[in-house]
Amino acid sequence: QVQLHESGPELVKPSGTLSLTCAVSGASIGNSDWWTWVRQPPGKGLEWIGEIYHGGASHYNPSLKSRVTISLDKSNNQFSLKLSSVTAADTAVYYCARATWIQLWPAFDYWGQGTLVTVSS
Amino acid sequence: EIVLTQSPGTLSLSPGERATLSCRASQSLSSSYLAWYQQKPGQTPRLLIYGASSRATGIPDRFSGSGSGTDFTLTISRLEPEDFAVYYCQHYGSALYTFGQGTKLEIK
């Protein structure tokens, strides 16, 4: 069973950098699949942030691309999210997930429990 | 960039009834890279359907997906109390994922 667990500061100051880590168990991030981040502002819908491939290639949401970096830490079987120049609009529950290909179709099949990050001074 | 529009925003039904949720794309999804997720309050989203019509592992057969091109549908044949939640459609294309804004299925 694949499990993902987010961790990181719950409070970030405006203009600062949000940093989160997703620890993965039950799968090796260095072997296959894409590893992704999704966020959800309080009371709102889901927004895809970006993904990283086990080989290191990455894709980002164009609306966030200038501020986002996703990286892999294969030795610790975890991947990370950095979002710079944050504002109150970045306050959200941040989820990590596995983006896999089931037969010929992409889907997010395993998710972390999510962590609420608040941007406030 | 493809925009997914879900309708209705809120659907009020009773247990036992049939639910039909719509997801319309701003452009034709030629490869049907369309998935559906369920999210209950305070919980993580759960994959229901991938490839527009294939049920994910462990998903009851009362859930079904259909559609092609720009119009996709999630149908719940007979609503159970645990089905009342928010449902999102999701598309993958050009190395980007996009979610619809969600449909809230509430008990009437």
Short mmCIF file of N, CA, C and O in Angstrom, two decimals, chain A:
data_model
loop_
_atom_site.label_atom_id
_atom_site.label_comp_id
_atom_site.label_asym_id
_atom_site.label_seq_id
_atom_site.Cartn_x
_atom_site.Cartn_y
_atom_site.Cartn_z
N GLN A 1 0.85 -1.19 0.00
CA GLN A 1 0.00 0.00 0.00
C GLN A 1 0.89 1.26 0.00
O GLN A 1 1.73 1.42 0.87
N VAL A 2 0.66 2.12 -0.95
CA VAL A 2 1.43 3.36 -1.04
C VAL A 2 0.86 4.37 -0.06
O VAL A 2 -0.36 4.56 0.02
N GLN A 3 1.73 5.00 0.68
CA GLN A 3 1.30 6.05 1.60
C GLN A 3 2.15 7.29 1.39
O GLN A 3 3.35 7.18 1.12
N LEU A 4 1.52 8.44 1.50
CA LEU A 4 2.21 9.73 1.37
C LEU A 4 1.86 10.58 2.58
O LEU A 4 0.73 10.56 3.08
N HIS A 5 2.86 11.34 3.03
CA HIS A 5 2.64 12.17 4.22
C HIS A 5 3.36 13.50 4.05
O HIS A 5 4.58 13.54 3.90
N GLU A 6 2.56 14.59 4.09
CA GLU A 6 3.12 15.93 3.97
C GLU A 6 3.61 16.45 5.31
O GLU A 6 3.02 16.15 6.35
N SER A 7 4.66 17.26 5.26
CA SER A 7 5.13 17.92 6.47
C SER A 7 5.76 19.24 6.10
O SER A 7 6.24 19.43 4.98
N GLY A 8 5.76 20.15 7.07
CA GLY A 8 6.35 21.47 6.85
C GLY A 8 5.67 22.51 7.71
O GLY A 8 4.69 22.21 8.40
N PRO A 9 6.18 23.74 7.66
CA PRO A 9 5.59 24.81 8.49
C PRO A 9 4.14 25.07 8.15
O PRO A 9 3.76 25.07 6.97
N GLU A 10 3.32 25.29 9.16
CA GLU A 10 1.89 25.56 8.96
C GLU A 10 1.62 27.04 8.78
O GLU A 10 0.53 27.42 8.36
N LEU A 11 2.59 27.88 9.09
CA LEU A 11 2.43 29.32 9.01
C LEU A 11 3.63 29.91 8.27
O LEU A 11 4.79 29.63 8.63
N VAL A 12 3.35 30.69 7.27
CA VAL A 12 4.40 31.33 6.47
C VAL A 12 4.08 32.81 6.37
O VAL A 12 2.92 33.18 6.16
N LYS A 13 5.10 33.63 6.48
CA LYS A 13 4.88 35.09 6.38
C LYS A 13 4.73 35.53 4.93
O LYS A 13 5.35 34.94 4.02
N PRO A 14 3.92 36.54 4.70
CA PRO A 14 3.80 37.09 3.34
C PRO A 14 5.16 37.46 2.78
O PRO A 14 6.03 37.96 3.52
N SER A 15 5.33 37.20 1.50
CA SER A 15 6.57 37.40 0.72
C SER A 15 7.61 36.32 0.99
O SER A 15 8.66 36.29 0.33
N GLY A 16 7.33 35.44 1.93
CA GLY A 16 8.26 34.35 2.23
C GLY A 16 8.09 33.18 1.28
O GLY A 16 7.36 33.26 0.28
N THR A 17 8.78 32.09 1.61
CA THR A 17 8.74 30.88 0.79
C THR A 17 8.09 29.74 1.56
O THR A 17 8.50 29.43 2.68
N LEU A 18 7.10 29.15 0.94
CA LEU A 18 6.42 27.98 1.50
C LEU A 18 7.23 26.75 1.11
O LEU A 18 7.56 26.56 -0.08
N SER A 19 7.55 25.90 2.10
CA SER A 19 8.33 24.69 1.82
C SER A 19 7.66 23.50 2.47
O SER A 19 7.43 23.48 3.68
N LEU A 20 7.35 22.50 1.67
CA LEU A 20 6.72 21.28 2.15
C LEU A 20 7.46 20.06 1.61
O LEU A 20 8.03 20.10 0.52
N THR A 21 7.41 18.99 2.39
CA THR A 21 8.01 17.73 1.99
C THR A 21 6.95 16.65 2.03
O THR A 21 6.07 16.65 2.91
N CYS A 22 7.02 15.72 1.10
CA CYS A 22 6.11 14.59 1.05
C CYS A 22 6.92 13.30 1.17
O CYS A 22 7.71 12.98 0.26
N ALA A 23 6.76 12.60 2.27
CA ALA A 23 7.45 11.32 2.48
C ALA A 23 6.59 10.19 1.91
O ALA A 23 5.40 10.12 2.19
N VAL A 24 7.22 9.34 1.13
CA VAL A 24 6.51 8.26 0.45
C VAL A 24 6.96 6.92 1.01
O VAL A 24 8.16 6.67 1.20
N SER A 25 5.99 6.05 1.29
CA SER A 25 6.30 4.67 1.67
C SER A 25 5.46 3.73 0.82
O SER A 25 4.41 4.09 0.32
N GLY A 26 5.98 2.53 0.62
CA GLY A 26 5.27 1.56 -0.19
C GLY A 26 5.56 1.67 -1.68
O GLY A 26 5.00 0.90 -2.47
N ALA A 27 6.36 2.63 -2.06
CA ALA A 27 6.77 2.80 -3.46
C ALA A 27 8.08 3.56 -3.47
O ALA A 27 8.34 4.36 -2.57
N SER A 28 8.87 3.33 -4.50
CA SER A 28 10.14 4.05 -4.64
C SER A 28 9.97 5.17 -5.65
O SER A 28 9.66 4.93 -6.82
N ILE A 29 10.17 6.40 -5.21
CA ILE A 29 9.96 7.53 -6.12
C ILE A 29 11.01 7.55 -7.22
O ILE A 29 10.83 8.23 -8.23
N GLY A 30 12.10 6.82 -7.03
CA GLY A 30 13.15 6.81 -8.04
C GLY A 30 12.94 5.80 -9.14
O GLY A 30 13.71 5.76 -10.10
N ASN A 31 11.89 4.99 -9.02
CA ASN A 31 11.69 3.91 -9.99
C ASN A 31 10.64 4.21 -11.05
O ASN A 31 10.77 3.75 -12.19
N SER A 32 9.61 4.90 -10.70
CA SER A 32 8.52 5.08 -11.66
C SER A 32 7.57 6.18 -11.20
O SER A 32 7.68 6.69 -10.10
N ASP A 33 6.66 6.49 -12.08
CA ASP A 33 5.56 7.40 -11.81
C ASP A 33 5.99 8.86 -11.68
O ASP A 33 7.17 9.19 -11.64
N TRP A 34 4.98 9.70 -11.66
CA TRP A 34 5.13 11.13 -11.42
C TRP A 34 4.62 11.41 -10.02
O TRP A 34 3.74 10.73 -9.51
N TRP A 35 5.16 12.41 -9.40
CA TRP A 35 4.82 12.78 -8.04
C TRP A 35 4.38 14.23 -8.05
O TRP A 35 5.09 15.09 -8.57
N THR A 36 3.20 14.49 -7.50
CA THR A 36 2.53 15.75 -7.78
C THR A 36 2.07 16.47 -6.52
O THR A 36 1.96 15.86 -5.45
N TRP A 37 1.81 17.77 -6.67
CA TRP A 37 1.26 18.59 -5.60
C TRP A 37 -0.04 19.23 -6.09
O TRP A 37 -0.12 19.71 -7.22
N VAL A 38 -1.02 19.23 -5.20
CA VAL A 38 -2.33 19.85 -5.45
C VAL A 38 -2.68 20.68 -4.22
O VAL A 38 -2.34 20.30 -3.10
N ARG A 39 -3.34 21.81 -4.41
CA ARG A 39 -3.75 22.59 -3.26
C ARG A 39 -5.24 22.92 -3.33
O ARG A 39 -5.86 22.85 -4.40
N GLN A 40 -5.79 23.27 -2.16
CA GLN A 40 -7.21 23.56 -2.05
C GLN A 40 -7.42 24.68 -1.04
O GLN A 40 -7.34 24.44 0.18
N PRO A 41 -7.68 25.90 -1.50
CA PRO A 41 -7.99 27.00 -0.55
C PRO A 41 -9.21 26.64 0.26
O PRO A 41 -10.08 25.89 -0.21
N PRO A 42 -9.31 27.16 1.48
CA PRO A 42 -10.45 26.83 2.34
C PRO A 42 -11.78 27.07 1.65
O PRO A 42 -12.03 28.16 1.12
N GLY A 43 -12.62 26.04 1.60
CA GLY A 43 -13.95 26.16 1.01
C GLY A 43 -13.99 26.20 -0.50
O GLY A 43 -15.05 26.43 -1.08
N LYS A 44 -12.85 25.98 -1.15
CA LYS A 44 -12.80 26.07 -2.61
C LYS A 44 -12.38 24.74 -3.24
O LYS A 44 -12.26 23.73 -2.56
N GLY A 45 -12.17 24.78 -4.55
CA GLY A 45 -11.86 23.56 -5.29
C GLY A 45 -10.37 23.25 -5.34
O GLY A 45 -9.54 23.92 -4.72
N LEU A 46 -10.06 22.21 -6.11
CA LEU A 46 -8.70 21.70 -6.22
C LEU A 46 -7.94 22.43 -7.32
O LEU A 46 -8.49 22.73 -8.39
N GLU A 47 -6.68 22.71 -7.06
CA GLU A 47 -5.80 23.34 -8.05
C GLU A 47 -4.51 22.54 -8.15
O GLU A 47 -3.82 22.34 -7.16
N TRP A 48 -4.18 22.11 -9.36
CA TRP A 48 -2.94 21.40 -9.59
C TRP A 48 -1.77 22.37 -9.58
O TRP A 48 -1.83 23.43 -10.22
N ILE A 49 -0.71 22.02 -8.85
CA ILE A 49 0.46 22.90 -8.74
C ILE A 49 1.55 22.46 -9.71
O ILE A 49 2.13 23.27 -10.44
N GLY A 50 1.87 21.16 -9.70
CA GLY A 50 2.93 20.67 -10.57
C GLY A 50 3.29 19.25 -10.24
O GLY A 50 2.74 18.64 -9.31
N GLU A 51 4.22 18.69 -11.01
CA GLU A 51 4.62 17.31 -10.84
C GLU A 51 6.08 17.13 -11.21
O GLU A 51 6.66 17.95 -11.94
N ILE A 52 6.66 16.05 -10.72
CA ILE A 52 8.04 15.71 -11.05
C ILE A 52 8.11 14.22 -11.35
O ILE A 52 7.44 13.41 -10.70
N TYR A 53 8.89 13.88 -12.34
CA TYR A 53 9.06 12.50 -12.77
C TYR A 53 10.22 11.88 -12.01
O TYR A 53 11.12 12.59 -11.54
N HIS A 54 10.22 10.55 -11.94
CA HIS A 54 11.29 9.89 -11.20
C HIS A 54 12.65 10.19 -11.83
O HIS A 54 13.68 10.17 -11.15
N GLY A 55 12.65 10.53 -13.11
CA GLY A 55 13.92 10.87 -13.75
C GLY A 55 14.33 12.31 -13.56
O GLY A 55 15.44 12.71 -13.96
N GLY A 56 13.44 13.11 -12.96
CA GLY A 56 13.78 14.49 -12.66
C GLY A 56 13.07 15.54 -13.49
O GLY A 56 13.07 16.72 -13.12
N ALA A 57 12.43 15.16 -14.59
CA ALA A 57 11.69 16.14 -15.38
C ALA A 57 10.50 16.66 -14.57
O ALA A 57 9.95 15.94 -13.74
N SER A 58 10.11 17.90 -14.81
CA SER A 58 9.00 18.49 -14.06
C SER A 58 8.09 19.31 -14.96
O SER A 58 8.52 19.81 -16.00
N HIS A 59 6.85 19.45 -14.53
CA HIS A 59 5.86 20.29 -15.20
C HIS A 59 5.15 21.11 -14.13
O HIS A 59 4.88 20.62 -13.03
N TYR A 60 4.81 22.35 -14.47
CA TYR A 60 4.16 23.22 -13.50
C TYR A 60 2.92 23.87 -14.09
O TYR A 60 2.83 24.10 -15.30
N ASN A 61 1.99 24.21 -13.20
CA ASN A 61 0.83 25.00 -13.59
C ASN A 61 1.34 26.37 -14.08
O ASN A 61 2.07 27.05 -13.36
N PRO A 62 0.95 26.75 -15.29
CA PRO A 62 1.46 28.04 -15.81
C PRO A 62 1.18 29.22 -14.88
O PRO A 62 1.98 30.17 -14.85
N SER A 63 0.08 29.16 -14.14
CA SER A 63 -0.27 30.29 -13.27
C SER A 63 0.65 30.40 -12.07
O SER A 63 0.68 31.44 -11.40
N LEU A 64 1.40 29.35 -11.77
CA LEU A 64 2.30 29.35 -10.61
C LEU A 64 3.76 29.14 -10.99
O LEU A 64 4.64 29.23 -10.13
N LYS A 65 4.00 28.89 -12.25
CA LYS A 65 5.31 28.41 -12.71
C LYS A 65 6.47 29.28 -12.26
O LYS A 65 7.54 28.76 -11.91
N SER A 66 6.28 30.58 -12.25
CA SER A 66 7.39 31.48 -11.91
C SER A 66 7.78 31.40 -10.44
O SER A 66 8.86 31.87 -10.06
N ARG A 67 6.93 30.79 -9.61
CA ARG A 67 7.18 30.78 -8.17
C ARG A 67 7.40 29.38 -7.60
O ARG A 67 7.69 29.24 -6.42
N VAL A 68 7.24 28.35 -8.42
CA VAL A 68 7.22 26.97 -7.93
C VAL A 68 8.48 26.20 -8.32
O VAL A 68 8.95 26.29 -9.45
N THR A 69 8.97 25.39 -7.36
CA THR A 69 10.00 24.40 -7.65
C THR A 69 9.62 23.11 -6.94
O THR A 69 9.32 23.12 -5.74
N ILE A 70 9.61 22.01 -7.69
CA ILE A 70 9.39 20.69 -7.11
C ILE A 70 10.65 19.88 -7.33
O ILE A 70 11.21 19.88 -8.44
N SER A 71 11.11 19.21 -6.29
CA SER A 71 12.35 18.45 -6.38
C SER A 71 12.20 17.07 -5.73
O SER A 71 11.30 16.85 -4.92
N LEU A 72 13.12 16.18 -6.12
CA LEU A 72 13.14 14.82 -5.59
C LEU A 72 14.30 14.64 -4.63
O LEU A 72 15.39 15.19 -4.84
N ASP A 73 14.10 13.83 -3.59
CA ASP A 73 15.16 13.40 -2.69
C ASP A 73 15.07 11.88 -2.66
O ASP A 73 14.42 11.29 -1.79
N LYS A 74 15.75 11.26 -3.61
CA LYS A 74 15.62 9.82 -3.76
C LYS A 74 16.20 9.06 -2.57
O LYS A 74 15.68 8.01 -2.19
N SER A 75 17.23 9.60 -1.97
CA SER A 75 17.86 8.89 -0.86
C SER A 75 16.93 8.74 0.33
O SER A 75 17.02 7.77 1.09
N ASN A 76 16.01 9.70 0.48
CA ASN A 76 15.04 9.66 1.57
C ASN A 76 13.63 9.31 1.10
O ASN A 76 12.68 9.35 1.88
N ASN A 77 13.52 8.98 -0.18
CA ASN A 77 12.23 8.61 -0.79
C ASN A 77 11.17 9.67 -0.50
O ASN A 77 10.05 9.38 -0.02
N GLN A 78 11.50 10.91 -0.81
CA GLN A 78 10.56 12.00 -0.59
C GLN A 78 10.73 13.04 -1.68
O GLN A 78 11.74 13.07 -2.40
N PHE A 79 9.73 13.86 -1.83
CA PHE A 79 9.82 14.97 -2.78
C PHE A 79 9.29 16.24 -2.12
O PHE A 79 8.57 16.16 -1.11
N SER A 80 9.67 17.38 -2.67
CA SER A 80 9.42 18.64 -1.98
C SER A 80 8.80 19.68 -2.90
O SER A 80 8.94 19.61 -4.12
N LEU A 81 8.15 20.63 -2.26
CA LEU A 81 7.54 21.77 -2.93
C LEU A 81 8.08 23.05 -2.32
O LEU A 81 8.13 23.17 -1.09
N LYS A 82 8.48 23.97 -3.16
CA LYS A 82 8.81 25.32 -2.71
C LYS A 82 8.00 26.30 -3.53
O LYS A 82 7.99 26.23 -4.76
N LEU A 83 7.31 27.19 -2.84
CA LEU A 83 6.51 28.24 -3.47
C LEU A 83 6.96 29.58 -2.89
O LEU A 83 6.82 29.82 -1.69
N SER A 84 7.50 30.42 -3.75
CA SER A 84 8.09 31.67 -3.28
C SER A 84 7.12 32.83 -3.36
O SER A 84 6.05 32.73 -3.97
N SER A 85 7.49 33.92 -2.72
CA SER A 85 6.72 35.18 -2.76
C SER A 85 5.25 34.95 -2.46
O SER A 85 4.36 35.40 -3.18
N VAL A 86 4.98 34.27 -1.36
CA VAL A 86 3.60 33.89 -1.05
C VAL A 86 2.79 35.09 -0.56
O VAL A 86 3.33 36.04 0.02
N THR A 87 1.49 35.00 -0.80
CA THR A 87 0.53 35.97 -0.30
C THR A 87 -0.61 35.22 0.38
O THR A 87 -0.64 33.98 0.36
N ALA A 88 -1.56 35.95 0.90
CA ALA A 88 -2.70 35.31 1.56
C ALA A 88 -3.46 34.39 0.61
O ALA A 88 -4.08 33.41 1.03
N ALA A 89 -3.39 34.68 -0.67
CA ALA A 89 -4.07 33.83 -1.67
C ALA A 89 -3.47 32.43 -1.77
O ALA A 89 -4.08 31.54 -2.36
N ASP A 90 -2.29 32.25 -1.20
CA ASP A 90 -1.66 30.93 -1.22
C ASP A 90 -2.05 30.09 0.00
O ASP A 90 -1.61 28.94 0.13
N THR A 91 -2.84 30.65 0.88
CA THR A 91 -3.36 29.88 2.02
C THR A 91 -4.25 28.76 1.51
O THR A 91 -5.22 29.00 0.77
N ALA A 92 -3.92 27.52 1.89
CA ALA A 92 -4.64 26.38 1.35
C ALA A 92 -4.22 25.11 2.07
O ALA A 92 -3.21 25.09 2.78
N VAL A 93 -5.00 24.06 1.86
CA VAL A 93 -4.54 22.72 2.20
C VAL A 93 -3.72 22.23 1.02
O VAL A 93 -4.18 22.27 -0.13
N TYR A 94 -2.50 21.79 1.29
CA TYR A 94 -1.61 21.30 0.26
C TYR A 94 -1.54 19.77 0.35
O TYR A 94 -1.26 19.21 1.42
N TYR A 95 -1.83 19.13 -0.78
CA TYR A 95 -1.79 17.68 -0.87
C TYR A 95 -0.63 17.24 -1.77
O TYR A 95 -0.40 17.86 -2.82
N CYS A 96 0.03 16.16 -1.39
CA CYS A 96 0.90 15.49 -2.34
C CYS A 96 0.18 14.22 -2.80
O CYS A 96 -0.68 13.67 -2.09
N ALA A 97 0.50 13.77 -4.00
CA ALA A 97 -0.18 12.62 -4.56
C ALA A 97 0.72 11.92 -5.57
O ALA A 97 1.68 12.52 -6.08
N ARG A 98 0.39 10.68 -5.86
CA ARG A 98 1.08 9.96 -6.92
C ARG A 98 0.25 10.08 -8.20
O ARG A 98 -0.95 9.79 -8.20
N ALA A 99 0.90 10.53 -9.26
CA ALA A 99 0.27 10.60 -10.57
C ALA A 99 0.76 9.41 -11.37
O ALA A 99 1.92 9.35 -11.74
N THR A 100 -0.12 8.48 -11.60
CA THR A 100 0.29 7.25 -12.26
C THR A 100 -0.47 7.05 -13.57
O THR A 100 -1.42 7.79 -13.85
N TRP A 101 -0.04 6.11 -14.34
CA TRP A 101 -0.72 5.74 -15.57
C TRP A 101 -1.31 4.35 -15.37
O TRP A 101 -0.58 3.37 -15.21
N ILE A 102 -2.64 4.31 -15.32
CA ILE A 102 -3.36 3.05 -15.17
C ILE A 102 -3.72 2.59 -16.58
O ILE A 102 -4.57 3.19 -17.23
N GLN A 103 -3.07 1.54 -17.04
CA GLN A 103 -3.16 1.14 -18.44
C GLN A 103 -2.71 2.34 -19.28
O GLN A 103 -1.55 2.71 -19.24
N LEU A 104 -3.60 2.98 -20.00
CA LEU A 104 -3.21 4.11 -20.85
C LEU A 104 -3.66 5.45 -20.30
O LEU A 104 -3.53 6.47 -20.99
N TRP A 105 -4.18 5.46 -19.07
CA TRP A 105 -4.84 6.66 -18.58
C TRP A 105 -4.17 7.21 -17.32
O TRP A 105 -3.88 6.46 -16.40
N PRO A 106 -3.99 8.54 -17.27
CA PRO A 106 -3.37 9.13 -16.08
C PRO A 106 -4.39 9.36 -14.97
O PRO A 106 -5.55 9.67 -15.24
N ALA A 107 -3.94 9.25 -13.73
CA ALA A 107 -4.83 9.50 -12.59
C ALA A 107 -3.99 9.65 -11.33
O ALA A 107 -2.87 9.13 -11.24
N PHE A 108 -4.55 10.34 -10.35
CA PHE A 108 -3.91 10.49 -9.05
C PHE A 108 -4.50 9.42 -8.13
O PHE A 108 -5.61 9.57 -7.63
N ASP A 109 -3.78 8.34 -7.91
CA ASP A 109 -4.38 7.21 -7.22
C ASP A 109 -4.10 7.16 -5.72
O ASP A 109 -4.88 6.56 -4.98
N TYR A 110 -3.02 7.76 -5.26
CA TYR A 110 -2.75 7.81 -3.83
C TYR A 110 -2.47 9.26 -3.44
O TYR A 110 -1.73 9.97 -4.13
N TRP A 111 -3.04 9.67 -2.31
CA TRP A 111 -2.94 11.04 -1.83
C TRP A 111 -2.45 11.06 -0.39
O TRP A 111 -2.75 10.15 0.39
N GLY A 112 -1.74 12.13 -0.03
CA GLY A 112 -1.46 12.37 1.36
C GLY A 112 -2.70 12.92 2.04
O GLY A 112 -3.71 13.21 1.39
N GLN A 113 -2.64 13.07 3.35
CA GLN A 113 -3.80 13.54 4.10
C GLN A 113 -3.99 15.06 4.01
O GLN A 113 -5.03 15.57 4.36
N GLY A 114 -2.98 15.73 3.50
CA GLY A 114 -3.07 17.17 3.33
C GLY A 114 -2.58 17.93 4.55
O GLY A 114 -2.71 17.46 5.68
N THR A 115 -2.02 19.10 4.31
CA THR A 115 -1.58 19.96 5.40
C THR A 115 -2.00 21.39 5.11
O THR A 115 -1.81 21.89 4.00
N LEU A 116 -2.61 22.04 6.09
CA LEU A 116 -3.05 23.43 5.93
C LEU A 116 -1.88 24.36 6.16
O LEU A 116 -1.26 24.33 7.23
N VAL A 117 -1.61 25.18 5.17
CA VAL A 117 -0.59 26.20 5.29
C VAL A 117 -1.27 27.56 5.22
O VAL A 117 -2.00 27.85 4.26
N THR A 118 -1.03 28.36 6.22
CA THR A 118 -1.62 29.70 6.30
C THR A 118 -0.54 30.74 6.07
O THR A 118 0.55 30.66 6.67
N VAL A 119 -0.83 31.68 5.20
CA VAL A 119 0.09 32.80 4.96
C VAL A 119 -0.43 34.01 5.73
O VAL A 119 -1.51 34.53 5.43
N SER A 120 0.33 34.41 6.72
CA SER A 120 -0.09 35.52 7.57
C SER A 120 1.10 36.06 8.34
O SER A 120 2.04 35.31 8.67
N SER A 121 1.05 37.33 8.63
CA SER A 121 2.12 37.94 9.42
C SER A 121 1.84 37.81 10.91
O SER A 121 2.68 38.17 11.73
#
